[in-house]
Coordinates of C-alpha atoms in Angstrom, one line a residue:
Chain A
M1 CA 0.0 0.0 0.0
S2 CA 1.5 3.4 -0.9
A3 CA 1.7 6.2 1.6
P4 CA -1.1 8.8 1.5
V5 CA -0.4 11.8 -0.6
V6 CA -0.7 15.0 1.5
A7 CA -0.8 18.4 -0.3
T8 CA 1.9 20.8 0.8
R9 CA 1.5 24.5 1.2
R10 CA 3.6 27.2 -0.4
V11 CA 4.6 30.5 1.2
L12 CA 4.3 33.7 -0.9
H13 CA 7.3 35.9 -0.4
P14 CA 7.5 39.6 -1.2
G15 CA 10.3 39.4 -3.8
H16 CA 11.0 37.4 -6.9
A17 CA 12.2 33.9 -6.5
R18 CA 16.0 33.4 -6.9
A19 CA 17.0 31.5 -9.9
E20 CA 19.1 29.1 -7.9
R21 CA 17.2 27.2 -5.3
V22 CA 19.9 24.9 -3.9
V23 CA 23.2 26.7 -3.3
T24 CA 26.3 24.7 -2.3
A25 CA 29.9 25.3 -1.4
V26 CA 32.6 22.7 -1.0
G27 CA 35.2 22.4 1.8
P28 CA 37.9 20.0 0.4
R29 CA 39.0 18.7 3.8
A30 CA 36.6 18.6 6.7
R31 CA 38.1 19.6 10.0
R32 CA 36.4 19.4 13.4
A33 CA 37.2 20.6 16.8
L34 CA 35.6 19.6 20.1
V35 CA 35.6 22.5 22.6
W36 CA 34.2 23.7 25.9
L37 CA 32.5 27.1 25.9
G38 CA 33.2 28.8 29.2
E39 CA 30.8 29.8 31.9
G40 CA 29.6 33.4 32.1
Q41 CA 30.1 34.3 28.4
T42 CA 27.2 34.9 26.1
L43 CA 26.8 32.1 23.6
K44 CA 27.8 34.4 20.8
A45 CA 31.0 35.6 22.5
A46 CA 32.0 32.0 23.4
L47 CA 31.5 30.6 19.9
V48 CA 33.2 33.5 18.2
E49 CA 36.2 33.0 20.5
A50 CA 36.2 29.3 19.9
F51 CA 36.2 29.6 16.1
A52 CA 39.0 32.3 16.3
V53 CA 41.2 29.8 18.2
F54 CA 41.3 27.8 15.0
G55 CA 41.6 30.8 12.7
A56 CA 38.2 30.0 11.2
H57 CA 36.0 32.7 9.8
F58 CA 33.2 30.4 8.7
G59 CA 31.8 27.2 10.1
A60 CA 29.0 25.2 11.5
F61 CA 28.5 23.7 14.9
H62 CA 26.5 21.5 17.3
L63 CA 26.0 22.2 20.9
L64 CA 26.2 18.7 22.4
G65 CA 25.1 19.5 26.0
G66 CA 25.5 21.8 28.9
R67 CA 23.6 24.4 30.8
L68 CA 22.5 28.0 30.0
C69 CA 21.9 30.2 33.0
V70 CA 20.1 32.6 30.7
A71 CA 18.2 30.9 27.9
A72 CA 16.1 32.9 25.4
Y73 CA 14.7 31.9 22.0
H74 CA 12.3 33.3 19.4
T75 CA 9.5 31.8 17.3
A76 CA 8.1 33.1 14.0
V77 CA 4.6 33.5 12.9
P78 CA 2.8 35.3 10.0
D79 CA 2.2 39.0 10.6
D80 CA -0.5 40.8 8.5
G81 CA 1.3 44.1 9.0
S82 CA 4.5 42.9 7.5
A83 CA 5.5 42.4 3.9
R84 CA 7.6 39.4 4.9
A85 CA 6.0 36.0 5.1
V86 CA 6.7 35.6 8.8
E87 CA 8.2 37.7 11.6
Y88 CA 10.1 36.7 14.7
G89 CA 8.6 37.8 17.9
A90 CA 10.1 39.1 21.2
P91 CA 12.4 36.6 22.9
T92 CA 10.9 34.0 25.2
E93 CA 13.2 33.7 28.3
I94 CA 13.1 30.3 30.1
A95 CA 12.8 31.0 33.8
G96 CA 15.8 29.6 35.7
G97 CA 17.8 28.9 32.6
A98 CA 17.8 25.6 30.6
T99 CA 19.8 22.5 29.7
I100 CA 20.7 22.1 26.1
L101 CA 19.2 19.0 24.6
R102 CA 20.6 19.6 21.1
A103 CA 21.4 22.8 19.1
T104 CA 22.7 23.4 15.7
G105 CA 24.2 26.5 14.2
S106 CA 25.9 28.3 11.4
F107 CA 28.8 30.7 11.7
G108 CA 30.1 33.4 9.4
N109 CA 30.2 37.1 8.6
D110 CA 27.3 39.5 8.6
L111 CA 26.8 42.2 6.0
S112 CA 29.4 44.4 7.6
G113 CA 32.0 41.6 7.9
A114 CA 31.5 41.1 11.7
P115 CA 31.0 37.6 13.1
L116 CA 27.4 36.3 13.1
I117 CA 25.9 33.3 14.8
H118 CA 22.6 31.6 13.6
V119 CA 21.6 28.9 16.1
H120 CA 18.4 26.8 16.7
G121 CA 18.0 24.5 19.6
G122 CA 16.0 22.3 21.8
L123 CA 16.1 23.2 25.5
S124 CA 14.9 21.6 28.7
D125 CA 13.7 23.8 31.6
R126 CA 14.1 23.1 35.3
L127 CA 10.9 21.1 35.3
G128 CA 12.0 19.0 32.4
C129 CA 9.6 20.6 29.8
T130 CA 11.1 21.1 26.4
H131 CA 11.3 24.3 24.4
G132 CA 12.7 25.0 21.0
G133 CA 13.3 27.8 18.5
H134 CA 15.6 30.3 17.2
M135 CA 18.1 30.9 20.1
N136 CA 19.2 34.4 20.8
P137 CA 23.0 34.1 21.1
D138 CA 23.4 37.6 22.5
L139 CA 21.0 36.9 25.3
C140 CA 21.9 33.2 26.1
V141 CA 24.6 33.0 28.8
I142 CA 26.6 29.8 29.5
G143 CA 26.0 28.3 32.9
S144 CA 28.1 26.4 35.4
G145 CA 30.1 23.6 33.9
G146 CA 30.2 25.1 30.4
V147 CA 28.7 24.0 27.2
R148 CA 30.3 21.3 25.0
A149 CA 30.4 22.1 21.3
I150 CA 31.8 20.5 18.2
L151 CA 32.9 22.9 15.5
M152 CA 33.0 22.2 11.8
L153 CA 35.6 24.2 10.2
T154 CA 36.5 25.0 6.5
V155 CA 33.0 25.4 5.3
G156 CA 30.5 27.9 6.6
F157 CA 28.3 30.8 5.7
A158 CA 28.2 34.5 4.9
Q159 CA 25.2 36.8 5.2
V160 CA 23.5 38.1 2.1
V161 CA 20.5 40.4 1.6
D162 CA 17.9 38.1 0.1
R163 CA 15.5 40.0 -2.2
E164 CA 13.1 37.1 -2.3
T165 CA 12.2 36.9 1.4
H166 CA 13.4 40.4 2.5
F167 CA 15.5 38.7 5.2
S168 CA 19.3 38.9 5.4
L169 CA 20.3 35.2 5.3
F170 CA 23.3 32.9 5.4
F171 CA 24.5 31.5 2.2
P172 CA 27.3 28.9 2.0
V173 CA 31.0 29.8 1.6
S174 CA 34.1 27.7 1.6
E175 CA 37.0 28.8 3.8
A176 CA 39.4 27.4 1.2
L177 CA 38.1 30.0 -1.3
R178 CA 37.5 33.0 1.0
D179 CA 40.5 34.9 -0.4
E180 CA 39.3 34.8 -3.9
P181 CA 37.7 38.0 -5.4
V182 CA 34.1 38.5 -4.5
E183 CA 31.8 39.3 -7.4
D184 CA 28.3 40.6 -7.3
F185 CA 25.9 38.2 -8.9
G186 CA 22.7 40.0 -8.1
D187 CA 20.1 37.5 -7.3
H188 CA 22.0 34.6 -8.9
H189 CA 24.4 32.6 -6.8
R190 CA 27.2 30.5 -8.0
S191 CA 27.3 27.0 -6.7
R192 CA 29.7 24.2 -6.1
G193 CA 32.7 25.6 -4.3
E194 CA 32.4 29.2 -5.3
R195 CA 31.6 32.0 -2.9
A196 CA 27.9 32.6 -2.8
V197 CA 27.5 36.3 -2.6
G198 CA 24.8 38.4 -4.1
A199 CA 22.2 41.1 -3.9
E200 CA 23.1 44.5 -2.5
Chain B
M1 CA 24.4 24.3 1.4
R2 CA 21.3 26.5 1.4
L3 CA 17.7 25.6 0.4
G4 CA 15.4 28.4 -0.7
P5 CA 11.8 28.9 0.2
N6 CA 9.2 26.3 -1.0
E7 CA 11.9 23.8 -1.8
D8 CA 11.3 20.4 -0.1
L9 CA 13.7 19.6 2.6
I10 CA 14.5 16.0 1.7
E11 CA 14.4 16.6 -2.1
G12 CA 16.6 19.6 -1.6
L13 CA 19.2 17.6 0.3
D14 CA 19.1 15.0 -2.4
Q15 CA 19.6 17.7 -5.1
A16 CA 22.5 19.2 -3.2
A17 CA 24.2 15.9 -3.0
A18 CA 23.6 15.3 -6.7
Q19 CA 25.1 18.8 -7.5
L20 CA 28.1 17.9 -5.5
G21 CA 28.5 14.5 -7.1
F22 CA 27.9 12.7 -3.8
R23 CA 26.2 9.3 -4.2
R24 CA 26.0 8.8 -0.4
A25 CA 26.3 11.6 2.2
L26 CA 25.7 12.2 5.8
V27 CA 23.6 15.1 6.9
R28 CA 26.0 16.6 9.5
S29 CA 23.9 19.5 10.6
G30 CA 20.9 21.6 9.5
L31 CA 18.7 24.4 10.7
G32 CA 16.1 26.7 9.3
S33 CA 12.4 26.8 9.0
L34 CA 9.6 24.9 7.3
T35 CA 6.1 26.0 6.3
D36 CA 4.7 22.8 7.8
A37 CA 6.5 19.7 9.0
T38 CA 5.5 16.2 8.1
F39 CA 6.9 13.2 9.9
E40 CA 6.3 9.5 9.3
G41 CA 3.6 8.2 11.6
E42 CA 2.1 4.9 12.5
A43 CA 0.7 2.7 9.8
G44 CA 2.0 4.9 7.1
T45 CA -0.1 7.9 8.1
P46 CA 2.0 11.1 8.1
R47 CA 2.0 13.3 11.2
R48 CA 1.7 17.0 10.2
L49 CA 2.7 20.0 12.3
H50 CA 1.2 23.2 11.0
G51 CA 3.1 26.5 10.7
P52 CA 4.4 28.7 9.5
A53 CA 7.0 28.7 10.8
I54 CA 8.2 25.4 12.1
E55 CA 11.8 25.8 13.2
I56 CA 14.3 23.1 12.4
L57 CA 16.4 22.6 15.6
A58 CA 18.6 19.8 14.4
I59 CA 18.6 17.2 11.6
S60 CA 20.7 14.2 10.9
G61 CA 20.6 11.3 8.6
E62 CA 21.8 9.8 5.3
I63 CA 21.3 10.8 1.7
A64 CA 21.4 7.9 -0.7
L65 CA 21.3 8.4 -4.4
D66 CA 22.3 4.8 -5.0
D67 CA 19.8 2.6 -3.2
D68 CA 20.1 -0.2 -5.7
Q69 CA 23.9 -0.6 -5.0
A70 CA 24.2 -0.3 -1.2
G71 CA 20.9 -0.9 0.3
P72 CA 18.4 1.6 1.7
S73 CA 19.4 4.6 3.7
A74 CA 18.4 5.6 7.2
G75 CA 16.6 8.7 5.9
V76 CA 16.7 12.0 7.6
S77 CA 15.3 12.6 11.1
G78 CA 15.1 15.7 13.1
L79 CA 13.9 17.9 16.0
V80 CA 11.6 20.8 15.3
G81 CA 9.9 23.6 17.3
D82 CA 6.4 24.7 16.5
T83 CA 5.1 28.2 16.7
T84 CA 4.5 28.0 20.4
G85 CA 8.0 26.7 21.1
A86 CA 6.9 23.1 21.7
V87 CA 9.4 20.5 20.5
W88 CA 8.5 17.5 18.2
S89 CA 10.6 14.9 16.4
G90 CA 10.5 12.2 13.8
R91 CA 11.6 11.0 10.4
F92 CA 10.8 13.5 7.7
V93 CA 8.6 12.5 4.8
S94 CA 10.1 13.3 1.4
G95 CA 8.1 15.8 -0.6
Q96 CA 6.1 17.1 2.4
N97 CA 8.4 19.5 4.2
P98 CA 8.5 22.8 2.3
V99 CA 11.1 25.3 3.4
C100 CA 9.6 28.5 4.8
I101 CA 12.5 31.1 4.8
T102 CA 15.7 29.1 4.5
V103 CA 17.5 26.0 5.4
E104 CA 21.3 25.8 6.1
A105 CA 22.9 22.4 6.2
V106 CA 26.2 20.6 6.0
L107 CA 26.7 17.4 4.1
E108 CA 29.6 15.1 4.2
E109 CA 30.4 12.6 1.4
I110 CA 30.5 8.9 2.3
L111 CA 32.9 7.1 0.0
A112 CA 32.2 3.5 1.0
V113 CA 29.2 1.6 2.4
K114 CA 29.4 -1.9 3.7
T115 CA 26.2 -3.8 2.9

């Protein structure tokens, strides 16, 4: 018996769809590093420092476990007053902090070239209830015992203004190619190992 | 890799692997958002979480573009958060997990599979 067919919904975005729907970059040799993120730092500060130790400007990471003494995340919902398909609301702070069940993130440069962290995670509060969403790395603070993280180096992301969604989003970039000249491809992105930079 | 809006999560991962020339790959990490999320359920009935936006918190699994040569793959499973922050998990159904805003993921090529 075949599986039931369920219709999927599409989201209408304010801008024209990009020509390239699946953008890739290649890191020729994967490198990883297992680190502890130190107590008392914000999640962003600790991750930026950890990547800097390895000279990495781009990367991805998992948070394998540990405690946040301040834990805050966002969820997104449609907003009739916005041109964008969804908007992120104010941060939800988990009372008493949280234990990290699993979190995944991307690391790279924002539009100005400064370090940027994008991280989503599942968190457990002091009663054992789970929460999940877009973690706020500027508000989350690492608690006692630190947070264990595995960093993936050599491939990562750089922020680009996305005319389709009207968000500034991460697109893949390879550390191995980061010194090559950056061209402006407008809404078209090169794939397969070439730096994906576009828009404004 | 990055998947654009309205692309299917699983089909997009397959397409990225194909673009990169990977016949087999591990999904090392992934985050982003889905319009709705659909997991495999009991007796073949999918479980649907309605968004938008459903946040992908973590994904892992295996991409296989060579099922006939090395057996079936484990598929791709994940942890998601709904619009209230509640957490759900399961194995994603191909073709039924449209991207809402974006998905960022890291794939790693697998060169040999022991059957």
